[in-house]
XYZ file of C-alpha atoms in Angstrom:
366
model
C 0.000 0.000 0.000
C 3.046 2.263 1.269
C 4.428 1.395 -2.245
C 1.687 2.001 -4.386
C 1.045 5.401 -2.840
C 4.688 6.556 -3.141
C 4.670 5.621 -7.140
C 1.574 7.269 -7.509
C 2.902 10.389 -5.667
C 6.051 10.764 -7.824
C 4.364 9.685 -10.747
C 1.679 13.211 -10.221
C 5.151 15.173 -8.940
C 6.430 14.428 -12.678
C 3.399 14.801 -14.357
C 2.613 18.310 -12.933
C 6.266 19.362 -11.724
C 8.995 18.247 -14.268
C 7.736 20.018 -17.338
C 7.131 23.413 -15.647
C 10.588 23.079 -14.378
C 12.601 22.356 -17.862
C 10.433 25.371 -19.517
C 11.778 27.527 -16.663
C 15.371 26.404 -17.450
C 17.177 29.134 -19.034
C 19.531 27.898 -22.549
C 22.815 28.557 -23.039
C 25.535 27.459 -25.306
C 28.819 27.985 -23.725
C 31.802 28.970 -26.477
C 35.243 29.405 -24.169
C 39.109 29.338 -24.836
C 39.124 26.691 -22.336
C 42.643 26.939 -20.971
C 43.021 24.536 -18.293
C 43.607 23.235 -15.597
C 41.531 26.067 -13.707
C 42.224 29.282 -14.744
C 39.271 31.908 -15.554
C 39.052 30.243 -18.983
C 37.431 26.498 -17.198
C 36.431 28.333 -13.839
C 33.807 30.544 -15.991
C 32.211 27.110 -17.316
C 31.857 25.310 -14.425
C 30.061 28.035 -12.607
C 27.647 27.958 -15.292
C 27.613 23.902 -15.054
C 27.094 24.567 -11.168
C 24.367 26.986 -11.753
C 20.372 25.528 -11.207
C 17.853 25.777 -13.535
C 20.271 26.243 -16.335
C 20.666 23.648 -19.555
C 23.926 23.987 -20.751
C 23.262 22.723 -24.733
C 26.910 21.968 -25.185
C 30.628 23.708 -25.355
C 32.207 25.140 -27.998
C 35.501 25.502 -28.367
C 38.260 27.867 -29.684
C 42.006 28.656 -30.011
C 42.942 31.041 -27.685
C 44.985 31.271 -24.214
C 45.842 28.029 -25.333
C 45.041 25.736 -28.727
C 42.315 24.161 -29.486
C 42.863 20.088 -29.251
C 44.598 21.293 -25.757
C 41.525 23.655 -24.694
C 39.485 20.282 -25.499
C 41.157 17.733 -23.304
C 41.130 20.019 -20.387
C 38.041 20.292 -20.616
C 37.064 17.130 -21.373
C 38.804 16.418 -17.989
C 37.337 19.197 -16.068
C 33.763 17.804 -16.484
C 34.870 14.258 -15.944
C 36.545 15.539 -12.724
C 33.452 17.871 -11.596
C 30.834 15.393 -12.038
C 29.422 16.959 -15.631
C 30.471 14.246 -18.102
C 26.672 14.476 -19.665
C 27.818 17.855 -21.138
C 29.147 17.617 -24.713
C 32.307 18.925 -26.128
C 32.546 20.594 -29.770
C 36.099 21.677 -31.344
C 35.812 24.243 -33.413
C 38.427 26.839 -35.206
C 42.114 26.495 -34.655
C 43.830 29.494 -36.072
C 42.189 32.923 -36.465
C 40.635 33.997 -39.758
C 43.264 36.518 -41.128
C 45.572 37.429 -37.807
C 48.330 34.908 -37.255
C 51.934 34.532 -35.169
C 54.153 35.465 -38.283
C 51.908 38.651 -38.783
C 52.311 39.695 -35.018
C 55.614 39.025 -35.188
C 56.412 41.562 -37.881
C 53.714 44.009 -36.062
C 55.990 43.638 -33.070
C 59.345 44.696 -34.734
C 57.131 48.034 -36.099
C 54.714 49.076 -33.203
C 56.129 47.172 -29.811
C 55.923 44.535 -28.308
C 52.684 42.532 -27.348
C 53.381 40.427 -23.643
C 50.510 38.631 -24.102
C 49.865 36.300 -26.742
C 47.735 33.117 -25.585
C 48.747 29.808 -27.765
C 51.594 31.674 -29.558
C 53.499 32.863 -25.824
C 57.017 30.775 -25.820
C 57.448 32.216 -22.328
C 56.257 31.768 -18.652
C 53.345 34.633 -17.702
C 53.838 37.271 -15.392
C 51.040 39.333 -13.207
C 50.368 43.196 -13.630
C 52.976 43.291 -10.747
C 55.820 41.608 -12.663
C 55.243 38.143 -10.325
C 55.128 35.441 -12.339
C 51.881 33.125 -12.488
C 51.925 29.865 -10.644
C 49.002 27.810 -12.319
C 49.860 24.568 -13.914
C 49.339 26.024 -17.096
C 52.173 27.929 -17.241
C 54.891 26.051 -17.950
C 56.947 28.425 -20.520
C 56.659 25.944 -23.585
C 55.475 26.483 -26.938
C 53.291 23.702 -28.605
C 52.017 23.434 -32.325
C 48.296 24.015 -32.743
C 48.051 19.866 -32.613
C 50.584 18.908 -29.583
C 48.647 18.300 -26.295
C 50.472 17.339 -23.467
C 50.960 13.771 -22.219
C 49.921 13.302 -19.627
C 47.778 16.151 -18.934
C 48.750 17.566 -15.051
C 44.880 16.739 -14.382
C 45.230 13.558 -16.002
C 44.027 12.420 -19.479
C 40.116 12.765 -19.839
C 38.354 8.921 -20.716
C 35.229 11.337 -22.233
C 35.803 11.989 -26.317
C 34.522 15.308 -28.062
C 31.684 15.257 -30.336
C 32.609 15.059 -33.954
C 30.330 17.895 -34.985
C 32.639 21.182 -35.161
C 31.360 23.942 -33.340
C 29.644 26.810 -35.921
C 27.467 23.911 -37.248
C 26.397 22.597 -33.886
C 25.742 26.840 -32.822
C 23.238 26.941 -35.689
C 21.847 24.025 -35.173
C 21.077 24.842 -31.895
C 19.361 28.227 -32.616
C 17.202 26.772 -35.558
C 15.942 23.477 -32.498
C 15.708 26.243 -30.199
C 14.567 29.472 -31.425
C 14.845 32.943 -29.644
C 15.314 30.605 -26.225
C 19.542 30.050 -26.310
C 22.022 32.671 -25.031
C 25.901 32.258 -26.891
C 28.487 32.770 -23.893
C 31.344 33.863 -25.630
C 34.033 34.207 -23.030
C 37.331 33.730 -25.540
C 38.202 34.755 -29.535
C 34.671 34.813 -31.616
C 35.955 32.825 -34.363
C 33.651 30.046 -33.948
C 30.802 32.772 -33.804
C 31.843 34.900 -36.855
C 31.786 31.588 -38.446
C 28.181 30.622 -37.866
C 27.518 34.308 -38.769
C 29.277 33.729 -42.033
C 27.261 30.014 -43.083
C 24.079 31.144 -41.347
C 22.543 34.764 -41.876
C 19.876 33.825 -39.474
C 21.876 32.649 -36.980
C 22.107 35.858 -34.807
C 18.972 37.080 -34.483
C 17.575 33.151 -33.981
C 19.558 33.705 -30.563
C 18.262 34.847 -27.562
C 21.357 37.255 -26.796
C 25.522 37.482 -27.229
C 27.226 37.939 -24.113
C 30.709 38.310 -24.157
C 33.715 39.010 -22.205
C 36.298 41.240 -24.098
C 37.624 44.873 -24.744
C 39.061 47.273 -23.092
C 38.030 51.149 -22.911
C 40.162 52.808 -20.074
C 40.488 50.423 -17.293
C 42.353 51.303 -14.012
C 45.481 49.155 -14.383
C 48.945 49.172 -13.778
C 51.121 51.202 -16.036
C 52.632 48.591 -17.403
C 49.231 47.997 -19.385
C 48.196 51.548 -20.038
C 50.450 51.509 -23.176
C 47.902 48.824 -24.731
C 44.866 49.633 -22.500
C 43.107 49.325 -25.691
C 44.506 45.657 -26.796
C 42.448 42.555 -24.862
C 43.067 39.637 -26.208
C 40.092 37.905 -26.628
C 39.484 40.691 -29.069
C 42.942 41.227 -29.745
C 43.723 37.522 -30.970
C 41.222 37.443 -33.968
C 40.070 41.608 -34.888
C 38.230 40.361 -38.015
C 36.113 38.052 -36.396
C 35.131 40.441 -33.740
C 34.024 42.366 -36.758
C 31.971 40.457 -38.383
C 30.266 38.648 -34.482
C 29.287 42.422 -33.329
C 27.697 43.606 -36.281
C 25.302 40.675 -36.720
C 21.595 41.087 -35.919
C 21.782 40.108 -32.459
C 18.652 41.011 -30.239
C 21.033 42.054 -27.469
C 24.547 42.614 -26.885
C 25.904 42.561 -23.033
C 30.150 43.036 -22.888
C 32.217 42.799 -19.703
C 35.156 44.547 -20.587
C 38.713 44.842 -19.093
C 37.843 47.745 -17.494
C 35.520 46.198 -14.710
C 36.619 43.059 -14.851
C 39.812 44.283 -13.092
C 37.691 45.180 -10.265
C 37.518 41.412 -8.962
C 39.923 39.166 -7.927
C 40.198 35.225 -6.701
C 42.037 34.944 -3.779
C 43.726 32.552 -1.348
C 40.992 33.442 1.243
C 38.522 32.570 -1.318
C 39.896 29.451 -2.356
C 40.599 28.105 0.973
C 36.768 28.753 2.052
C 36.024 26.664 -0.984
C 38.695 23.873 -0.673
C 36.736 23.317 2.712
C 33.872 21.395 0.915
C 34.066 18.171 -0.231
C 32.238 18.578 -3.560
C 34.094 17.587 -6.823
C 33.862 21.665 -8.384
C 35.868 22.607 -4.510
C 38.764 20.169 -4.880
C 38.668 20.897 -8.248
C 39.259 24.157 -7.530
C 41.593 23.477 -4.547
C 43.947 21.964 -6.254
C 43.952 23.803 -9.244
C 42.931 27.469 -9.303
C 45.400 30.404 -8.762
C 44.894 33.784 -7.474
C 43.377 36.347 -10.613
C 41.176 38.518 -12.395
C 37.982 36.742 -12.524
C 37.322 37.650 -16.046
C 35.244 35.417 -17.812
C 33.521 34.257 -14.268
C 32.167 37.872 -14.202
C 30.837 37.700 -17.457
C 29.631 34.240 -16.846
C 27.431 35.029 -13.180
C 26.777 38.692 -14.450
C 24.175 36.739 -17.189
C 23.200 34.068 -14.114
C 22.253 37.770 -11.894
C 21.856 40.374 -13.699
C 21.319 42.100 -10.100
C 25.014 41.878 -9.660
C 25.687 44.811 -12.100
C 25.366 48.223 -10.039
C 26.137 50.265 -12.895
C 26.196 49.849 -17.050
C 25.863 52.033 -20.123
C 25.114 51.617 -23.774
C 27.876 52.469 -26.002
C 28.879 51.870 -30.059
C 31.189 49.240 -30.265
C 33.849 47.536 -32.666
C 37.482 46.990 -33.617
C 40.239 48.460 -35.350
C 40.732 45.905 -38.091
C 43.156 47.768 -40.408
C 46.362 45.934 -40.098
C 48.276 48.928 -38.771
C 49.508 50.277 -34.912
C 45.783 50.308 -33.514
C 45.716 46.636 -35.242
C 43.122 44.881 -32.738
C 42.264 47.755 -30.750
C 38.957 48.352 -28.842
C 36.673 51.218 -30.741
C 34.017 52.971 -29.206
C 31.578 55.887 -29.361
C 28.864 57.366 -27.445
C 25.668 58.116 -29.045
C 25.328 60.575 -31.651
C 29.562 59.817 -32.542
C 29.857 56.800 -34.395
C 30.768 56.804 -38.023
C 27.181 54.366 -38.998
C 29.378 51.746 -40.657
C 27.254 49.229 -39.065
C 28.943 49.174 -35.651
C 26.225 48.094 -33.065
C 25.244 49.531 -29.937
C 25.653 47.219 -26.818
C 25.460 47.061 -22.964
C 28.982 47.540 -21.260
C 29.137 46.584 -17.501
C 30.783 49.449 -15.689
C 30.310 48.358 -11.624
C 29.153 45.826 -9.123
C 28.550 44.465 -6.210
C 31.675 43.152 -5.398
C 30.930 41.456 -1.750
C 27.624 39.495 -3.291
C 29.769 38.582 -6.309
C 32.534 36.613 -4.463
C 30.307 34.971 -2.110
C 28.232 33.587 -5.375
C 31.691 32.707 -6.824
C 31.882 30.292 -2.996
C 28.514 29.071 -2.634
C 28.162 27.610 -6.643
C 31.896 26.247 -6.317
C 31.288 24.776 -3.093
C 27.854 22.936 -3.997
């Protein structure tokens, strides 16, 4: 009797329960320079993963602080490790559609040099402060767009990547989900200007772009106000950036530079999380470094909107003309820009710092 009730109970909960819950699941596609282990680049995706009421449709991956195949395997691993191996993996573009490591090198003998490069560095990283970076990742060596280290320091991932590449599985997504998925683009958008570029329809099928890159004026060290203008997830491929902002998106939200430098993961922070026993904390624990938390801004900013104190709407684009502002952030207020199609879009400019970090705790420590 006791067992007839209970299956009659859950079998109501479902009927009732389950489908108002997936229709209040928000979508989002996930497309990430997954540098790993940790880092902002991995950090930004699991928070996401950790998130309720959000269906991640998939990752999508791109060449970036690190190459693809590599960006792949870590995170192939990080979900494995975290308990998310039902998420899917898609590669998608290697090398940048016109910019390339022979063309920055000759940029650098002209206009300066450029300290950081992502995949093409053949040196360790330093901080704003001139310490160098102690994550796992940065171990000084070059590798070819199609070495990946063996072993990983995380160890090798058992979970394989889809065979679909990434732009193709984007637009398939917006056509099987219409106006419902947001594209997280939190490294390069050369997987997005891409989709743009097979798909005319794919932009305005989406929900809404948000991004992390640019920079406008941040306050930074000196050593950066030189190239205060140069990010690098803009900086590594200008022409896609180009061709992503300009599509018919519905709505635009950047987190620039300029308040991402406002945050920072810290010891304190990780040792509050390294006290749980969840697979995201000792994930975390044993792999995360004190840094900006760039892409995890951009990343909870979408989850709470409520966490952004301050924003503005502003023309953006990028200097694409192969010359010293090569890559640069462009942007004008209203009534300024030139009307070559540049697109206005929402730039975070403040937050709630205090409510930010302790979200950053809570979702890794769950």
């Amino acid at each position: 009797m006791i067992r007839r009730t209970l299956f009659f109970s859950m079998f109501f909960l479902c009927l009732f329960v389950s489908p108002s819950a997936a229709q209040s699941s928000r979508k989002i596609i996930l497309d990430q320079d997954a540098r790993g282990p940790a880092t902002t680049d991995q950090q930004s995706m699991l928070l996401v993963l950790q998130s309720p009421k959000i269906d991640v449709l998939g990752i999508t991956i791109v060449s970036g602080d690190q190459w693809r195949d590599e960006e792949v395997a870590h995170t192939l691993r990080m979900l494995e490790l975290t308990g998310h191996s039902g998420v899917k993996v898609y590669p998608g573009a290697v090398l940048p559609l016109i910019n390339s490591k022979d063309e920055i090198a000759r940029w650098e003998q002209l206009y300066g040099k450029v300290t950081y490069q992502g995949a093409w560095n053949q040196h360790k990283i330093r901080s704003a402060n001139g310490s160098e970076l102690t994550g796992a990742w940065n171990s000084g060596q070059y590798r070819g767009p199609f070495e990946v280290p063996n072993p990983l320091p995380e160890g090798n991932p058992t979970l394989k990547p889809e065979s679909e590449d990434a732009a193709h599985f984007l637009i398939r997504m917006v056509h099987q989900y219409p106006n419902q998925v947001t594209i997280y683009a939190g490294g390069p958008l050369t997987n997005l200007a891409q989709a743009v570029s097979l798909d005319p329809h794919f932009a305005e099928l989406a929900q809404e772009l948000v991004v992390m890159g640019g920079s406008i004026s941040p306050d930074v060290p000196m050593s950066w106000r030189q190239a205060n203008r140069r990010e690098f997830n803009f900086w590594w491929d200008p022409e896609a950036v180009h061709i992503t902002l300009r599509a018919p998106w519905k709505k635009i939200t950047v987190t620039t530079v300029d308040i991402s430098v406002k945050t920072r993961f810290t010891k304190a922070m990780i040792d509050q999380i390294a006290k749980s026993k969840s697979p995201s904390a000792q994930y975390i624990a044993k792999w995360a470094d004190e840094e900006y938390l760039w892409d995890e801004l951009a990343a909870l900013a979408w989850l709470d909107p409520s966490l952004i104190t301050n924003q503005e709407s502003i023309y953006l684009d990028i200097d694409i003309s192969h010359t010293a502002g090569y890559g640069n952030t462009l942007v004008w207020t209203e009534g300024n820009q030139p009307g070559l199609g540049e697109r206005l879009v929402l730039i975070q400019t403040d937050l709630d710092l205090p409510r930010f970090n302790q979200m950053i705790v809570d979702l890794f420590s769950r």
